[in-house]
PDB file of C-alpha atoms in Angstrom:
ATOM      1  CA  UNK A   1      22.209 -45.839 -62.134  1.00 88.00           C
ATOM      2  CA  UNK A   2      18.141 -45.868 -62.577  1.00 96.00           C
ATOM      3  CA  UNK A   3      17.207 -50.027 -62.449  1.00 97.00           C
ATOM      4  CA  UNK A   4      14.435 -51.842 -64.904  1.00 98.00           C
ATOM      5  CA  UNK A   5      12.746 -55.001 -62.784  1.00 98.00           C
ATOM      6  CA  UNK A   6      11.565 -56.740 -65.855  1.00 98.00           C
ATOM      7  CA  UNK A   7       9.629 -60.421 -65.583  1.00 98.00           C
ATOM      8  CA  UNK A   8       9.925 -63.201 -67.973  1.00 96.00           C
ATOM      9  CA  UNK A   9      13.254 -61.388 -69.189  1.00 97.00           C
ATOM     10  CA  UNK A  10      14.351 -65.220 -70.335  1.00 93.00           C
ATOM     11  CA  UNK A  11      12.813 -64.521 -73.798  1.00 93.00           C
ATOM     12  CA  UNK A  12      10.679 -62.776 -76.551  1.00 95.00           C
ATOM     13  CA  UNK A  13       9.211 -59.199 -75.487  1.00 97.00           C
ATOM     14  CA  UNK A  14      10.942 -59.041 -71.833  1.00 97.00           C
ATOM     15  CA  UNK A  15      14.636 -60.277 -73.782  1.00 98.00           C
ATOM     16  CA  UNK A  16      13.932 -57.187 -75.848  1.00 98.00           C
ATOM     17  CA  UNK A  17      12.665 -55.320 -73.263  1.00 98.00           C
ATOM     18  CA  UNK A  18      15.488 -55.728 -71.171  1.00 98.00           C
ATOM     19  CA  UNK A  19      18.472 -55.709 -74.101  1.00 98.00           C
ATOM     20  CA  UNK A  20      17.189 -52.306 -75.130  1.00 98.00           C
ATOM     21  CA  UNK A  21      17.272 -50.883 -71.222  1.00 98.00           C
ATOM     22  CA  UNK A  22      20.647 -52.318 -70.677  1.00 98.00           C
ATOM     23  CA  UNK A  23      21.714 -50.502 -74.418  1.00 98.00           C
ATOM     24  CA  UNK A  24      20.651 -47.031 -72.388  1.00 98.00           C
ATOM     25  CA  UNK A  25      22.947 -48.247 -69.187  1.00 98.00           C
ATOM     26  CA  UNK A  26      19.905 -49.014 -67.001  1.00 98.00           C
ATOM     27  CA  UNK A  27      20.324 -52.024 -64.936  1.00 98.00           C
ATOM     28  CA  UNK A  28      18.365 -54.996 -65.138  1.00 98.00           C
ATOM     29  CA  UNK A  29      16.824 -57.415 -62.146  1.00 98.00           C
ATOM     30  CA  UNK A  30      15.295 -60.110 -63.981  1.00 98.00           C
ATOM     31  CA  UNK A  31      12.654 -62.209 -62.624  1.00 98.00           C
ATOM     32  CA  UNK A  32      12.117 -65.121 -64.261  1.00 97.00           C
ATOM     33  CA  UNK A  33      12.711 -68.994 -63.993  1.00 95.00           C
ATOM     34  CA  UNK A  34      15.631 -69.298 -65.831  1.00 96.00           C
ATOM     35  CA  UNK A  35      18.434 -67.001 -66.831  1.00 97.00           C
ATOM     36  CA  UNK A  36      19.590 -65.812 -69.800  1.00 96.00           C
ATOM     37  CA  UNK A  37      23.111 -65.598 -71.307  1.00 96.00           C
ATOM     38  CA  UNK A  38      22.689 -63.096 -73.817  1.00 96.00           C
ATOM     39  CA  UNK A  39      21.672 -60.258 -71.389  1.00 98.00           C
ATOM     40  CA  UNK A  40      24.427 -61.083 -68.949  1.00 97.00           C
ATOM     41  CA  UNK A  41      26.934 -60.813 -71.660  1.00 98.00           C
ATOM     42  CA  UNK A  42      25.541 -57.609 -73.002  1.00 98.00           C
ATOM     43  CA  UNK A  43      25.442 -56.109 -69.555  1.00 98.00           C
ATOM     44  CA  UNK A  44      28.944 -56.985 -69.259  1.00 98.00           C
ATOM     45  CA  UNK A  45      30.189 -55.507 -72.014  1.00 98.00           C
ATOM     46  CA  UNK A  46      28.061 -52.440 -71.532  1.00 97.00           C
ATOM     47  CA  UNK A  47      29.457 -51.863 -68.002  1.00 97.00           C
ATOM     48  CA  UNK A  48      25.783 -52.429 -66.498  1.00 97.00           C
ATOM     49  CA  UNK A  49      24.380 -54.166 -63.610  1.00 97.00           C
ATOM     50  CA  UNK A  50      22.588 -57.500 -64.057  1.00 98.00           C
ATOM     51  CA  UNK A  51      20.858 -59.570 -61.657  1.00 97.00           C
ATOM     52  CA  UNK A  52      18.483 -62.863 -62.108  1.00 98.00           C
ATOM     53  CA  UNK A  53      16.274 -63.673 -59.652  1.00 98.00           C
ATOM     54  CA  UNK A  54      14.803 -67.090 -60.115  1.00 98.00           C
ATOM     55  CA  UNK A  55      11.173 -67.315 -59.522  1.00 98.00           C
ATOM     56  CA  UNK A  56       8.239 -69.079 -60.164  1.00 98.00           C
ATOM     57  CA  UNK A  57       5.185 -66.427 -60.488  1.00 98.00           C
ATOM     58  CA  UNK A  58       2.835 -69.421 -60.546  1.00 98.00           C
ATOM     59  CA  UNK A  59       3.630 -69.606 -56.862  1.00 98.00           C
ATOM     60  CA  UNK A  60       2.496 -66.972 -54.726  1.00 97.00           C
ATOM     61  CA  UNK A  61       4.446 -67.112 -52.022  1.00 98.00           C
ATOM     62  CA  UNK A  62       8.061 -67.125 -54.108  1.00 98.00           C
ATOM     63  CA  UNK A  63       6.524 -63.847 -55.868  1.00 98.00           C
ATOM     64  CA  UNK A  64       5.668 -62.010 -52.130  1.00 98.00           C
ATOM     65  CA  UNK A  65       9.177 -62.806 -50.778  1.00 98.00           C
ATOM     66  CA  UNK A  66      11.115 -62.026 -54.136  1.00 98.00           C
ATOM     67  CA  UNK A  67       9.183 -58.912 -54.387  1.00 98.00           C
ATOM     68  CA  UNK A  68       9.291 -57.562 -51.312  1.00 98.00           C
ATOM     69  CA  UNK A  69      13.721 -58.686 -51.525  1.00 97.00           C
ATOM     70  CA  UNK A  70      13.801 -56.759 -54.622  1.00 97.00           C
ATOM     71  CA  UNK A  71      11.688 -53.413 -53.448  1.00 97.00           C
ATOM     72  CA  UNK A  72      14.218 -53.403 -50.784  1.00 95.00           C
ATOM     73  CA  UNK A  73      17.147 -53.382 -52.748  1.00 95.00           C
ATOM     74  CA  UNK A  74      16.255 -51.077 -55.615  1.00 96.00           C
ATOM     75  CA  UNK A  75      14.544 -48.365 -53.350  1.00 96.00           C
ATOM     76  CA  UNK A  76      17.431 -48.349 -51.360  1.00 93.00           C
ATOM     77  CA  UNK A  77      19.908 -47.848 -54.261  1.00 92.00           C
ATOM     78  CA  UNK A  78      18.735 -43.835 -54.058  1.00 87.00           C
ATOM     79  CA  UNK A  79      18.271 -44.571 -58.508  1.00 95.00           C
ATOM     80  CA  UNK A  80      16.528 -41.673 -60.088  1.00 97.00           C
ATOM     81  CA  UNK A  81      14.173 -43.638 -61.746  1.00 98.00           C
ATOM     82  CA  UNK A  82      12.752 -47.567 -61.418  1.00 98.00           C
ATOM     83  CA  UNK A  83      11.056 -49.359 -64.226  1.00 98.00           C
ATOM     84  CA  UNK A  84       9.172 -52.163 -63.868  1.00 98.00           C
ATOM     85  CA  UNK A  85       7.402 -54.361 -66.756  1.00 98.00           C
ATOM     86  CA  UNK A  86       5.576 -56.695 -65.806  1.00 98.00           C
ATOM     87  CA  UNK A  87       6.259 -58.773 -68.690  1.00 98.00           C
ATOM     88  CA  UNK A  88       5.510 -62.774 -68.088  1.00 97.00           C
ATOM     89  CA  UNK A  89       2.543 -64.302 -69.269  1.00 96.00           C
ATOM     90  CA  UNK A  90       1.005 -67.684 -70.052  1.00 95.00           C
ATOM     91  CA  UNK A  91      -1.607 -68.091 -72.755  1.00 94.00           C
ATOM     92  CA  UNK A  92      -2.918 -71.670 -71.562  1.00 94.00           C
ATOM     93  CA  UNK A  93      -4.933 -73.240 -71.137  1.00 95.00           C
ATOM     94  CA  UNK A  94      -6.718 -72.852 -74.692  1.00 94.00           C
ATOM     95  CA  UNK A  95      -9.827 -74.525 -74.348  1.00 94.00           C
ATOM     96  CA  UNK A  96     -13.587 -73.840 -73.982  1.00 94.00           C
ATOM     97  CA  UNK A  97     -15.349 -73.575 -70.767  1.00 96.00           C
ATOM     98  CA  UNK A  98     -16.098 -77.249 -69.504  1.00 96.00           C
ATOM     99  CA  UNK A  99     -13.117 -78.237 -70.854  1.00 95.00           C
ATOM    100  CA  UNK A 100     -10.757 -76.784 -68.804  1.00 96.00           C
ATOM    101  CA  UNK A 101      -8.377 -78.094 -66.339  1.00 96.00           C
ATOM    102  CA  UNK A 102      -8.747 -76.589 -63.209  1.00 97.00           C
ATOM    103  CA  UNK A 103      -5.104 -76.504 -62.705  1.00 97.00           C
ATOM    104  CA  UNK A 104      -4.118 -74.676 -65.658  1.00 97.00           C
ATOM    105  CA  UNK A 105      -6.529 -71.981 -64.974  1.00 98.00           C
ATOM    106  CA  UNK A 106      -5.151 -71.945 -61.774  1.00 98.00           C
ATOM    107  CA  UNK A 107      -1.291 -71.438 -62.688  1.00 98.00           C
ATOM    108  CA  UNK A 108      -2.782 -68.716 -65.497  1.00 98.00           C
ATOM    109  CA  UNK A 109      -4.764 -66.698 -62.884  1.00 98.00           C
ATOM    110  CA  UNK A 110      -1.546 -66.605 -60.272  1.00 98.00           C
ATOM    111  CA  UNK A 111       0.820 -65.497 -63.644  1.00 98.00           C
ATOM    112  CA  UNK A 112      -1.152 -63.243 -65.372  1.00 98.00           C
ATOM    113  CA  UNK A 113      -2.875 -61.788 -62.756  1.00 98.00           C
ATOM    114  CA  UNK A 114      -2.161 -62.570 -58.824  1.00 98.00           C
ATOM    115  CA  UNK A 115       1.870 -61.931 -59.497  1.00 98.00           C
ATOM    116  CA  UNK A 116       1.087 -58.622 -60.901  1.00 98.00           C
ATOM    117  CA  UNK A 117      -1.127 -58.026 -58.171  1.00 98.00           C
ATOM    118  CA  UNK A 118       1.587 -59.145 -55.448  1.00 98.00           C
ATOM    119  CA  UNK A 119       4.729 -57.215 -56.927  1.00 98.00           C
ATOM    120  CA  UNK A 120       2.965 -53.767 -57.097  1.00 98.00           C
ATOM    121  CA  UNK A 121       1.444 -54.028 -53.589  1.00 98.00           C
ATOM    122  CA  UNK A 122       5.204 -55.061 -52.524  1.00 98.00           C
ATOM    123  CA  UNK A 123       6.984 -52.419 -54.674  1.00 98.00           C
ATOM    124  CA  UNK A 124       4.736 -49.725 -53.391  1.00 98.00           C
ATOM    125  CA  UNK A 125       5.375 -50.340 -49.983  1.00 97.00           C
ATOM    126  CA  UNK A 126       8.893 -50.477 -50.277  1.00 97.00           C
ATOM    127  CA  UNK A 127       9.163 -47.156 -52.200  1.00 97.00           C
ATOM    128  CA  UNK A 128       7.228 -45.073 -49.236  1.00 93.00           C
ATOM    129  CA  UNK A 129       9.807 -43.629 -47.713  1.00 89.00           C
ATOM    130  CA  UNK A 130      12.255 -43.392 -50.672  1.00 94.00           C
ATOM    131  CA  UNK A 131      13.079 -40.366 -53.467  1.00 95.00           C
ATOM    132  CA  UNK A 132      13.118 -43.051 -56.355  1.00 97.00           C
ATOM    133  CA  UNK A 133      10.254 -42.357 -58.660  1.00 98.00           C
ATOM    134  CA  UNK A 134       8.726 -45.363 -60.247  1.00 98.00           C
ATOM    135  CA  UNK A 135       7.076 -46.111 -63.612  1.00 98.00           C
ATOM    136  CA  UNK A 136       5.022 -49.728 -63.979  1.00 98.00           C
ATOM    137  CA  UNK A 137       4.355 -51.245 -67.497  1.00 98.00           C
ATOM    138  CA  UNK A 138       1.831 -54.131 -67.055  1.00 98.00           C
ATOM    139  CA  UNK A 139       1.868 -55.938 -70.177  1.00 98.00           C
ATOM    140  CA  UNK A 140      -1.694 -56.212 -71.394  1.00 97.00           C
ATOM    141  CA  UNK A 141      -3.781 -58.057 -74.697  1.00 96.00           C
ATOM    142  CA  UNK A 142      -6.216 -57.089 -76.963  1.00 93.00           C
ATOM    143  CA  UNK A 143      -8.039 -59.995 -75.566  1.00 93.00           C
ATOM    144  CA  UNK A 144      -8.349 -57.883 -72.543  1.00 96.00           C
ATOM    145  CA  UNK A 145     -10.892 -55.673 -74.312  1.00 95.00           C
ATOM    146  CA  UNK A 146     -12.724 -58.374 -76.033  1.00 94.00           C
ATOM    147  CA  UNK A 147     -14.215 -62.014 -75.491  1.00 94.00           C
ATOM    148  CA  UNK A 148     -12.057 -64.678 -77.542  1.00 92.00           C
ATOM    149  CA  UNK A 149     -13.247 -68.390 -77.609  1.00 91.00           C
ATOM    150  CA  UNK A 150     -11.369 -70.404 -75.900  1.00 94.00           C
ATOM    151  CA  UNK A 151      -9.581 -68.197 -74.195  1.00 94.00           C
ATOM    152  CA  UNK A 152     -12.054 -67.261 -71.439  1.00 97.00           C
ATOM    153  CA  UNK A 153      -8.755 -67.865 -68.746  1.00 97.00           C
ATOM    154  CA  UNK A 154      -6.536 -65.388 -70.747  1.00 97.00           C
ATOM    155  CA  UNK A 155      -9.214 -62.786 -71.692  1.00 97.00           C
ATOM    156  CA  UNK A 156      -9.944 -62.586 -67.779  1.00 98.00           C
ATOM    157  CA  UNK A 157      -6.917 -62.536 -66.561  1.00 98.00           C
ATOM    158  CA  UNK A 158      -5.984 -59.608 -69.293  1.00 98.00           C
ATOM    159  CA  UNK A 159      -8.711 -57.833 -68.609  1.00 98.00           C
ATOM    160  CA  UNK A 160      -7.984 -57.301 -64.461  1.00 98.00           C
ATOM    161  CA  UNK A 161      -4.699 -56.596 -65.328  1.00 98.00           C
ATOM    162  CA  UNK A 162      -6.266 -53.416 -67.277  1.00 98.00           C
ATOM    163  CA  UNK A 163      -8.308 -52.747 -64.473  1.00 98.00           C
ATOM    164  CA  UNK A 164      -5.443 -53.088 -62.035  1.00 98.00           C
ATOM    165  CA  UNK A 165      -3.740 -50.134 -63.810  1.00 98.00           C
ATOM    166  CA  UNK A 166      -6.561 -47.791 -63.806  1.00 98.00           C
ATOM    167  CA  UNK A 167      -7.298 -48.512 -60.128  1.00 98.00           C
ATOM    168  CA  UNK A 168      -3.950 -48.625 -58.692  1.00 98.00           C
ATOM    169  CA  UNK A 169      -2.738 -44.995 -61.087  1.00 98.00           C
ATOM    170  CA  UNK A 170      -6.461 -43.690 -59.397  1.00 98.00           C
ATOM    171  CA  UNK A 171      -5.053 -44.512 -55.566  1.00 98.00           C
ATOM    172  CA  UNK A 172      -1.538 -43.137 -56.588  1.00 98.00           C
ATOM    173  CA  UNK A 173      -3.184 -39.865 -57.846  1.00 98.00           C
ATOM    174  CA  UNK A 174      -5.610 -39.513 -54.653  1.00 98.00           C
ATOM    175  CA  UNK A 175      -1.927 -39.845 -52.737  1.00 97.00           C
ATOM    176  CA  UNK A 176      -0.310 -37.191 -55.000  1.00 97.00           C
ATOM    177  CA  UNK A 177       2.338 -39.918 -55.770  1.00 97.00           C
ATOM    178  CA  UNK A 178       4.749 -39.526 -58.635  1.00 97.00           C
ATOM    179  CA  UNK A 179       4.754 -43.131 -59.078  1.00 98.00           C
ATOM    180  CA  UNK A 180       2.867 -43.570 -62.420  1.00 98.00           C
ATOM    181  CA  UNK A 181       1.356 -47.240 -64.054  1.00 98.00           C
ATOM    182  CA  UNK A 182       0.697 -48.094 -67.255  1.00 98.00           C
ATOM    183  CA  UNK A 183      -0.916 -50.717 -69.583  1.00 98.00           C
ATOM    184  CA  UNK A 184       0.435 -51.784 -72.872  1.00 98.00           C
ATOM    185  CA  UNK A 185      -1.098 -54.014 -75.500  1.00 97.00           C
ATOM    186  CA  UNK A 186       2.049 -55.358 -77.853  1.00 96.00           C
ATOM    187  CA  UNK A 187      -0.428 -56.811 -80.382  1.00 93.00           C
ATOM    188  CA  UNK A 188       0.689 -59.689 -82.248  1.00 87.00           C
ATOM    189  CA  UNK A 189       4.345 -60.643 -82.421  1.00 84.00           C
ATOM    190  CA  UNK A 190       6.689 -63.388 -83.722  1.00 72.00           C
ATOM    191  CA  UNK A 191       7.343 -65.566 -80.215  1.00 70.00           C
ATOM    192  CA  UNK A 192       6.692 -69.043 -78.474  1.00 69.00           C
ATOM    193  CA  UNK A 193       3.734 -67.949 -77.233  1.00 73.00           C
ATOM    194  CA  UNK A 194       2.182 -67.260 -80.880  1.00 72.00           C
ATOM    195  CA  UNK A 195       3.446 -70.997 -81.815  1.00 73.00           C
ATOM    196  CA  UNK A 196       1.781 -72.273 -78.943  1.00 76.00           C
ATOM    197  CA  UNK A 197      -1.754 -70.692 -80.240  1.00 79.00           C
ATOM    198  CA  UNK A 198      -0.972 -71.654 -83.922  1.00 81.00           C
ATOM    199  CA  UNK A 199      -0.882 -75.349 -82.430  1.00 78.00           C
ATOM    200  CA  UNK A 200      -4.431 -75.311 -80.937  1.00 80.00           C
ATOM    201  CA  UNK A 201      -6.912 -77.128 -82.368  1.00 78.00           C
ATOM    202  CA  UNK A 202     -10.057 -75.242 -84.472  1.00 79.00           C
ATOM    203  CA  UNK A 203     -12.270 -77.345 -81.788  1.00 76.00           C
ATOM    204  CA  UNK A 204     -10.350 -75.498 -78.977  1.00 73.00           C
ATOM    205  CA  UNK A 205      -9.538 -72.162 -79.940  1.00 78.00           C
ATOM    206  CA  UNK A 206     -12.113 -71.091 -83.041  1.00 71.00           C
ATOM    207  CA  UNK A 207      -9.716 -68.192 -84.230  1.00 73.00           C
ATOM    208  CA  UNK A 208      -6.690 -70.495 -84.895  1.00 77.00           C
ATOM    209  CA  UNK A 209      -6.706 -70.468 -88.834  1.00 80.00           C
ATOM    210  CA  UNK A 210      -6.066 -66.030 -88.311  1.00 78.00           C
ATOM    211  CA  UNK A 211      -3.263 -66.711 -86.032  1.00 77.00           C
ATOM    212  CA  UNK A 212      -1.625 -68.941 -88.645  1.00 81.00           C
ATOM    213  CA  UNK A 213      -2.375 -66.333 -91.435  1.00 80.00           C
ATOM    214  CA  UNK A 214      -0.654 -64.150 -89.466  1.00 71.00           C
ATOM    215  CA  UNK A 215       2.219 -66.070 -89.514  1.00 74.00           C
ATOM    216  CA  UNK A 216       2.428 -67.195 -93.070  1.00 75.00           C
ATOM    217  CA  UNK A 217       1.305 -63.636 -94.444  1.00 74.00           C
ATOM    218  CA  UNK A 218       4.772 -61.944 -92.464  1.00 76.00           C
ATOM    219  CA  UNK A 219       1.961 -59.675 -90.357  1.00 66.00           C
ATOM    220  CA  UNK A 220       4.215 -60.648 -86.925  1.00 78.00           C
ATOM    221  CA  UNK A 221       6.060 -57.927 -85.611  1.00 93.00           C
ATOM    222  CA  UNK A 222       9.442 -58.990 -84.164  1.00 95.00           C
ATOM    223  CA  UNK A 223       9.732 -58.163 -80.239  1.00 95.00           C
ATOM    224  CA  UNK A 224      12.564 -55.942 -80.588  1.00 97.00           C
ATOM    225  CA  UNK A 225      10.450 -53.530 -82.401  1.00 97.00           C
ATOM    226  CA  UNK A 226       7.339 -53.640 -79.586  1.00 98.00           C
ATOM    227  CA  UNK A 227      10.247 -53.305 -76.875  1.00 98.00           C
ATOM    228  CA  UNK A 228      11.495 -49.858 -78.799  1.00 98.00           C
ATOM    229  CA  UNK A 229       7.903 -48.372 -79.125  1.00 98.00           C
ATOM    230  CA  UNK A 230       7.626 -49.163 -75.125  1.00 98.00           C
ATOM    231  CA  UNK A 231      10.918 -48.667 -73.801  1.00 98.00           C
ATOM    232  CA  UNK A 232      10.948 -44.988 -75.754  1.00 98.00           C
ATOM    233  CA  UNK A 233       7.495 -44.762 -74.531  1.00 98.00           C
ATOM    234  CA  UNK A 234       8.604 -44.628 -70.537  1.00 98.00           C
ATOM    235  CA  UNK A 235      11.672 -43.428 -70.981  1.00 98.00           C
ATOM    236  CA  UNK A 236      11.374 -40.622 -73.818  1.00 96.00           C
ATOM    237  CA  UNK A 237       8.053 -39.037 -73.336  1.00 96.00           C
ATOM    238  CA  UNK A 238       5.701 -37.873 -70.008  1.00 97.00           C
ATOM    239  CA  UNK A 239       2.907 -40.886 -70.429  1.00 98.00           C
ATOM    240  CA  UNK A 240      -0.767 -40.734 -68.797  1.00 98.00           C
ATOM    241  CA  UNK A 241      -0.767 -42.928 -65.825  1.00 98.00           C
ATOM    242  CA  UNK A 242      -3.364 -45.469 -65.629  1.00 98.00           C
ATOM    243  CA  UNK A 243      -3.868 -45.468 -69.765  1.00 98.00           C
ATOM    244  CA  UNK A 244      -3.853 -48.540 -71.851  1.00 98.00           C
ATOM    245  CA  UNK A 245      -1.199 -48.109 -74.375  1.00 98.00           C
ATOM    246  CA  UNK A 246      -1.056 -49.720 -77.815  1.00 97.00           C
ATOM    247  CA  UNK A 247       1.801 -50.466 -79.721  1.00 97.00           C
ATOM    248  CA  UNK A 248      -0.428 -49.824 -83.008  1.00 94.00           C
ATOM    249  CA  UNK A 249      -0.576 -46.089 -82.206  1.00 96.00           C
ATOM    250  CA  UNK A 250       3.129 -45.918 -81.310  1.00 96.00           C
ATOM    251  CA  UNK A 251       4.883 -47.228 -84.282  1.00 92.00           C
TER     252      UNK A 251
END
């Protein structure tokens, strides 16, 4: 059986992500803070394996060990293939700089950024000396590519993780690895994280009044349909490691 480590599995794009690999009999670790029912029932009645982890990617040292448990135990399960997505995200704090709290740059940075960081330097190591090959999805933003006010946090963090990919495919190419990474921007979709920037104030984040537009105009894609563009994308078709991926020229 080929595994899928997918974070922030609990709900919106990594639920999808995750329904739609257990529907093709991949199993699932998911690495979250909370479990969900729904996939555990699905895998059960699709004969598939299904762990949760709990972690808390704000905290660096719970991402290391978790990491480095799970490299272990899917590298050693001699699977054809391991995906990971690097799904979980915060879009907080929304605020212009100055008027930031420290801390809530701080939890953004180690969630959008640092816990990537961590779990591909752990899952590399522990897939040296194994046959496995593995494919990495970082989930990345159009904010990555472009300055957004108030979300100078966000737009940063979004931004390394593009860089990330391209420098970490570049070192797997120099090895003549047939590990390959990817970035993918979902665009805008219909989840908790939208509500959360419909909420913001104009004073806070300027393009609020689109974001609702969005919303009331139906212009939201639902996350099952990003999951199918990705998971087809890495499963279906040979991708170009270290490319940014977006879901508006998939679909």
């Amino acid at each position: 059986m080929d595994y899928a480590i997918v974070t922030g599995a609990t709900r919106g794009l990594g639920e999808s992500v995750a329904k739609l690999f257990i529907e093709k009999g991949i199993g699932i670790l998911n690495i979250s803070r909370s479990d969900n029912d729904n996939l555990q029932k699905l895998a059960r009645e699709k004969e598939v394996s299904y762990e949760f982890i709990p972690c808390d990617l704000s905290q660096s040292g719970q991402t290391e060990a978790v990491f480095r448990e799970v490299g272990t135990k899917v590298f050693e399960s001699e699977a054809e293939k391991i995906y990971v997505v690097q799904n979980a995200g915060v879009v907080t704090p929304i605020n212009p700089s100055g008027e930031v709290e420290n801390e809530a740059m701080e939890t953004s940075v180690n969630v959008n950024l640092l816990s990537p960081m961590i779990a591909t330097n752990e899952l590399i190591k522990a897939a040296k000396d194994s046959e496995s090959k593995m494919i990495m999805v970082n989930i990345s933003s159009g904010a990555g590519s472009r300055p957004v006010y108030g979300w100078s946090t966000y737009c940063a963090t979004k931004a390394g993780v593009n860089m990330l990919t391209e420098t970490v495919s570049l070192e797997l190419s120099n090895k003549h690895s047939r590990h390959q990474v990817i970035a993918f921007s979902p665009g805008v979709m219909d989840t908790d994280m939208q509500g959360e920037i419909r909420s913001s104030s104009k004073e806070s984040f300027a393009d609020v009044e689109s974001f609702q537009r969005y919303k009331d105009e139906g212009m939201l894609r639902s996350p099952d349909t990003v999951a199918g563009a990705l998971v087809d994308l890495i499963t279906e078709t040979d991708i170009e490691s270290g490319k940014l991926y977006h879901v508006n020229d998939l679909l």
